[in-house]
CSV table of C-alpha atoms in Angstrom, one decimal:
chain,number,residue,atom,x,y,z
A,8,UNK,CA,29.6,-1.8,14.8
A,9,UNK,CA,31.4,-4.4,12.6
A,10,UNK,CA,31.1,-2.9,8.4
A,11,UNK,CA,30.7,-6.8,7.4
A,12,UNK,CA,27.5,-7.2,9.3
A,13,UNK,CA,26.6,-4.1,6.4
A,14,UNK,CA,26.2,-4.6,2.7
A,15,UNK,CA,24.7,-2.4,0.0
A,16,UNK,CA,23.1,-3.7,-2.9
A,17,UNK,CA,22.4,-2.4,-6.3
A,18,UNK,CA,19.0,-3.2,-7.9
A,19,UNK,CA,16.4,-5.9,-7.8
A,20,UNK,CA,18.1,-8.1,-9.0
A,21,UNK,CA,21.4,-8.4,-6.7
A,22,UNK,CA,18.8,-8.4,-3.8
A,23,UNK,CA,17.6,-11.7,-5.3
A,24,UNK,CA,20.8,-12.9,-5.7
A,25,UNK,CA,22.5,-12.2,-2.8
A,26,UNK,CA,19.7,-11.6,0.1
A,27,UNK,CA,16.7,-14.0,-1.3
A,28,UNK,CA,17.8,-16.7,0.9
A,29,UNK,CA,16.9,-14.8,4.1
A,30,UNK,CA,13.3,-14.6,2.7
A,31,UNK,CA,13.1,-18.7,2.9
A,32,UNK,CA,14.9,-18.9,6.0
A,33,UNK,CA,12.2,-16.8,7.9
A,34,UNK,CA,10.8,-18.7,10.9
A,35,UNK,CA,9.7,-16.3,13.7
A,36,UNK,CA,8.9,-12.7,12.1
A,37,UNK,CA,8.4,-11.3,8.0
A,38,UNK,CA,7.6,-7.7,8.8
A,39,UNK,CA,7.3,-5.5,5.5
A,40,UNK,CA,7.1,-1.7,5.9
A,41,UNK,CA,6.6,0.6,3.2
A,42,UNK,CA,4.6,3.6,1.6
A,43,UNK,CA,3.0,1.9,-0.9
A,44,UNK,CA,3.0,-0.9,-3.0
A,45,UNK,CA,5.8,-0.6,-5.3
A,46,UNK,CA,8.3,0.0,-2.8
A,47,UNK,CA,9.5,-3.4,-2.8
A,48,UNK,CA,7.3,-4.8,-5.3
A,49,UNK,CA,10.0,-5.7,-8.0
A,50,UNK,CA,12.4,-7.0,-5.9
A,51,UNK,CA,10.0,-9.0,-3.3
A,52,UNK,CA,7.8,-10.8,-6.3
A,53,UNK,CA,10.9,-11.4,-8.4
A,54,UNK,CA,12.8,-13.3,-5.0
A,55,UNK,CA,9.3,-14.8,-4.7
A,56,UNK,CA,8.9,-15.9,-8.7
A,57,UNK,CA,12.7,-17.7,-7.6
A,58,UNK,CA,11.1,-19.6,-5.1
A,59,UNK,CA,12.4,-17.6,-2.3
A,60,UNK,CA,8.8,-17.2,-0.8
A,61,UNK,CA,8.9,-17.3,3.0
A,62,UNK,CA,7.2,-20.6,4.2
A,63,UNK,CA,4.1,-20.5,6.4
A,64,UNK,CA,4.8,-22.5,9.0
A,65,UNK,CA,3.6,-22.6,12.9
A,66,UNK,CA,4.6,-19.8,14.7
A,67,UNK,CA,5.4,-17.6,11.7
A,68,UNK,CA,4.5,-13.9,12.2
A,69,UNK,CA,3.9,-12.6,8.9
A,70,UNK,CA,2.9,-7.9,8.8
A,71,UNK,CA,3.1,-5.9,6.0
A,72,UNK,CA,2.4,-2.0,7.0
A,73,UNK,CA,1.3,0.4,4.5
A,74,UNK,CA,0.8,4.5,4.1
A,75,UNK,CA,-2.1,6.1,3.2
A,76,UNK,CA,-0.5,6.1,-0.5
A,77,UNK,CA,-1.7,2.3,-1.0
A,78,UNK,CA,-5.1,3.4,-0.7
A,79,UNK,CA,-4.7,5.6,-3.6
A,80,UNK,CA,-6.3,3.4,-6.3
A,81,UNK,CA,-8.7,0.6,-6.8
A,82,UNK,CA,-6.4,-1.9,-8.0
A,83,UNK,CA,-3.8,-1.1,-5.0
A,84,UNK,CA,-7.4,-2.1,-2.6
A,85,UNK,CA,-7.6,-5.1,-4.2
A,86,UNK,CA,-3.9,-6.1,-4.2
A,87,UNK,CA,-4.1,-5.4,-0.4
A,88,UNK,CA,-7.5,-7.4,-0.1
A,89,UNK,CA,-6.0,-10.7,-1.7
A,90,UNK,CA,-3.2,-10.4,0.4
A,91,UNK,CA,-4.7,-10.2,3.2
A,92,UNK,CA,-6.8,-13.1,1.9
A,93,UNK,CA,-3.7,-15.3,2.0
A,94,UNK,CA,-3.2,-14.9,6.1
A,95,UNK,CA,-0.8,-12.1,6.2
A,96,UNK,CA,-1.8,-9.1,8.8
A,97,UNK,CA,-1.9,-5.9,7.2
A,98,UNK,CA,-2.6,-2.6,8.6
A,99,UNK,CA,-2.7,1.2,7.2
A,100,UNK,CA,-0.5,4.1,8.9
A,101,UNK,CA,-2.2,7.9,8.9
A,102,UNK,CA,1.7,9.0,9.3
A,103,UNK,CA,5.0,8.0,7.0
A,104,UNK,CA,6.1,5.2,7.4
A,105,UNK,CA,9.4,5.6,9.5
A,106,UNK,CA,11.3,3.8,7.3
A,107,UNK,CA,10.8,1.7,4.4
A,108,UNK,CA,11.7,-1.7,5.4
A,109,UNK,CA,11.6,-5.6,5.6
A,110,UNK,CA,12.9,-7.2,9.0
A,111,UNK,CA,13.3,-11.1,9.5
A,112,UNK,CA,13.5,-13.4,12.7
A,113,UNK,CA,14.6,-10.5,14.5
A,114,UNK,CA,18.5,-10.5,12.8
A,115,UNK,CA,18.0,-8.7,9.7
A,116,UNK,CA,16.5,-5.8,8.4
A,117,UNK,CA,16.5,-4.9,4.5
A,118,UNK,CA,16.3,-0.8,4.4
A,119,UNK,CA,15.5,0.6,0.9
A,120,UNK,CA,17.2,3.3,-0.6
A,121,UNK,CA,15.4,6.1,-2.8
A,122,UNK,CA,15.7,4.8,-6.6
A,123,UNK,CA,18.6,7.0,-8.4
A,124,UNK,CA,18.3,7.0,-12.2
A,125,UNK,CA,15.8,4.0,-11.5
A,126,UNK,CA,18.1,1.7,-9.4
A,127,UNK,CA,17.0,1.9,-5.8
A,128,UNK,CA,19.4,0.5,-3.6
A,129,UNK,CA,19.1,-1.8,-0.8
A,130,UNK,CA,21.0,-2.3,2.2
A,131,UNK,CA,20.8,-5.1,4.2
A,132,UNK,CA,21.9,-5.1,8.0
A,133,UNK,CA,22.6,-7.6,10.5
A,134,UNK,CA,24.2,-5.5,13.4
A,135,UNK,CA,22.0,-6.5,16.2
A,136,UNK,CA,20.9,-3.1,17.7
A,137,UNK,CA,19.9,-1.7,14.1
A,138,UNK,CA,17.7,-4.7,13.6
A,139,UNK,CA,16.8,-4.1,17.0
A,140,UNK,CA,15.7,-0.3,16.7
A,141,UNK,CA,14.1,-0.7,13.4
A,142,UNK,CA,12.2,-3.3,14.6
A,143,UNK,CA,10.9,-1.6,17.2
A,144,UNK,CA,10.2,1.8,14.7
A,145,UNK,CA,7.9,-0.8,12.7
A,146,UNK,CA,6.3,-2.1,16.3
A,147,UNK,CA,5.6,1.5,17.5
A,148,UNK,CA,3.7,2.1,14.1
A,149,UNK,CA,2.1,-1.0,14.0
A,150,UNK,CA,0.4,-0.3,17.3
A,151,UNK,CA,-0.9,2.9,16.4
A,152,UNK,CA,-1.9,1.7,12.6
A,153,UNK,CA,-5.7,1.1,11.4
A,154,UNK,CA,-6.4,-2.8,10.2
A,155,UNK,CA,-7.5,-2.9,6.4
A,156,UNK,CA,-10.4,-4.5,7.4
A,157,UNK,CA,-11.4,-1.0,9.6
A,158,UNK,CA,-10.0,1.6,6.2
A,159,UNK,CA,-11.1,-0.1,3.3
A,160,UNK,CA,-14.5,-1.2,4.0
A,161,UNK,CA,-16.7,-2.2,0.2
A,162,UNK,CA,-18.0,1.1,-1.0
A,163,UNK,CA,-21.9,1.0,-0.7
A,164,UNK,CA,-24.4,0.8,-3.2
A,165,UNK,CA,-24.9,3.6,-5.7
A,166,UNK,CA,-27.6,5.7,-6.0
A,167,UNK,CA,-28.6,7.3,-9.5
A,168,UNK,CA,-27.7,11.0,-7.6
A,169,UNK,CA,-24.4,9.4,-6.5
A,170,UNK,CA,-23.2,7.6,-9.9
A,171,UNK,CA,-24.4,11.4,-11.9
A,172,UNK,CA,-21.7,13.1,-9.2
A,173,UNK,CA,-19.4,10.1,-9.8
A,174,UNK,CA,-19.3,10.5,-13.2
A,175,UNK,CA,-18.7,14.0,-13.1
A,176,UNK,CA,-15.4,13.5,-10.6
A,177,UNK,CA,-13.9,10.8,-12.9
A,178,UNK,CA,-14.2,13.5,-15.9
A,179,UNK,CA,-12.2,16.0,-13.9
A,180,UNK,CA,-14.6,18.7,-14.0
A,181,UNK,CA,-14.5,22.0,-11.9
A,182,UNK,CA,-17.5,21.7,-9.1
A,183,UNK,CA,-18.9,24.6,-11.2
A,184,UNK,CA,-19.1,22.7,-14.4
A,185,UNK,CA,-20.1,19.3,-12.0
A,186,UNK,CA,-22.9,21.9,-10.6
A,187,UNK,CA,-24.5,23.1,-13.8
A,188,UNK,CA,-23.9,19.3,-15.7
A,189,UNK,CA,-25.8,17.7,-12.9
A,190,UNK,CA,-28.5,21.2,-12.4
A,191,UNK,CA,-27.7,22.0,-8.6
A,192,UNK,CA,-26.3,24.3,-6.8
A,193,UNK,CA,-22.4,25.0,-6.2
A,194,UNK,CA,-23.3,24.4,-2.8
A,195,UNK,CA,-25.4,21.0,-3.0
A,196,UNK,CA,-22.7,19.6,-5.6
A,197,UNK,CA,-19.8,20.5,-3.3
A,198,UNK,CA,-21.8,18.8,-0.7
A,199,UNK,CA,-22.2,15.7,-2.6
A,200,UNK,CA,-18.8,15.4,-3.2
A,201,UNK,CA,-17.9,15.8,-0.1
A,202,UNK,CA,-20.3,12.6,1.0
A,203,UNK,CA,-19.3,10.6,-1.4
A,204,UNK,CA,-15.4,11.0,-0.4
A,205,UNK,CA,-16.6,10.2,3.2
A,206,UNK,CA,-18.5,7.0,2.0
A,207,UNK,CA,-15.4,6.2,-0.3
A,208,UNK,CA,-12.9,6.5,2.4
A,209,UNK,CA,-11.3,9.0,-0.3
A,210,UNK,CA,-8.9,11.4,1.2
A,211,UNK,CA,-8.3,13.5,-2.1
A,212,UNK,CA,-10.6,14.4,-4.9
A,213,UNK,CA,-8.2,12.5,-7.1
A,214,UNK,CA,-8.1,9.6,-5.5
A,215,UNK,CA,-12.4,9.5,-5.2
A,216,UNK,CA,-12.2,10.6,-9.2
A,217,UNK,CA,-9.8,6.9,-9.7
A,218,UNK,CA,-12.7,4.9,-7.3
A,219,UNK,CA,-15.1,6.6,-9.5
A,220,UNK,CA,-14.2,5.6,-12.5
A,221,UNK,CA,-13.5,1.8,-11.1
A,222,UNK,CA,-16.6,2.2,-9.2
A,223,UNK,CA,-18.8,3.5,-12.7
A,224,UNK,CA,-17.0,0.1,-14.8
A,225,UNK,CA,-19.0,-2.3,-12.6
A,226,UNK,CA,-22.0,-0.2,-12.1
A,227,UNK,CA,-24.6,0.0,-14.5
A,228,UNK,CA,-26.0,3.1,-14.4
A,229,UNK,CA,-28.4,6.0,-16.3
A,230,UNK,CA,-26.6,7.6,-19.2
A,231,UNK,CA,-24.1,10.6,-17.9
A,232,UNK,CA,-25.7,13.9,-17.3
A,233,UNK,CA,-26.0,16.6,-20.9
């Protein structure tokens, strides 16, 4: 494997500098893997802010795969949702993603490091056959991956019961403190809670207590429980 067809850089910024191009030049496939939505964030929007935006053009393949992780909060949802608005395919992954990465027509691939003292590095590749095999990493994910569309459906329509329990989750209360706020049972609040996550798509009580409190800022509700 030739070393030149192998360069690491340092920061956000060198990636701009010195791999940016590569964005603009895509024609055939911009495939973005990552956990969440900071992984490449900085260094993606700032390439993008330079005018190194990939083009949509005919025949352009554009995926961005996510973990569970972008789910986590509302504003993450709604990042997703708009850019899935602007044509780009995006699907969730139950698992890790295998790799954190950005492949482009088929010839490069963009791995990221894990930050160190806040720098995350960034190597980008052009050897063929490890284009080739994290391509096909990202593919074999892809396939088994859930669309947005089928994960993050709009959460339904509060009920008075359901803002009370919602209220109490985005307080961080114990369910014995949620139980006696709200005048049920240990059993019926834990219940509660556990239909709300269900209806939320929440897969952690933290992450219902963040759609809670989004939730509760656009609903207009009965005063919180004494």
């Amino acid at each position: 494997m030739s070393t030149d067809r192998i360069i690491t850089l340092h920061g956000e910024q060198e990636l701009v500098q010195r791999a940016g191009h590569l964005f603009v030049a895509s024609r055939e496939e911009f495939l973005v893997a990552a956990t969440d939505l900071m992984t490449f964030s900085a260094g993606v929007n700032a390439a993008f802010r330079e005018g190194k935006r990939p083009h949509v053009v005919p025949g352009l393949t554009m995926r961005k795969l996510y973990g569970r992780r972008a789910l986590a909060d509302p504003e993450s949802l709604r990042r997703l949702r708009r850019i899935a608005a602007s044509g780009i395919e995006i699907r969730i992954s139950d698992g890790p993603t295998a790799r954190e990465a950005i492949v482009i027509d088929r010839r490069t691939a963009i791995l990221a490091g894990a930050p160190v003292r806040g720098v995350r590095t960034y190597t980008v590749v052009q050897a063929p056959e490890v284009v080739d095999g994290v391509r096909s990493l990202f593919r074999a994910t892809w396939e088994t991956a859930t669309a947005l569309a089928d994960c993050a459906a709009p959460p339904p329509p509060l009920t008075g019961q359901a803002r009370d329990t919602l209220r109490a989750l985005s307080a961080g209360h114990t369910d014995e403190t949620g139980a006696r706020l709200l005048g049920v049972s240990l059993r019926t609040y834990r219940r509660r809670v556990a239909d709300l996550m269900a209806a939320l798509g929440a897969s952690s009580r933290f992450q219902a207590g963040l759609l809670a409190r989004d939730l509760l800022r656009e609903e207009v509700g009965p005063a919180a429980p004494r």
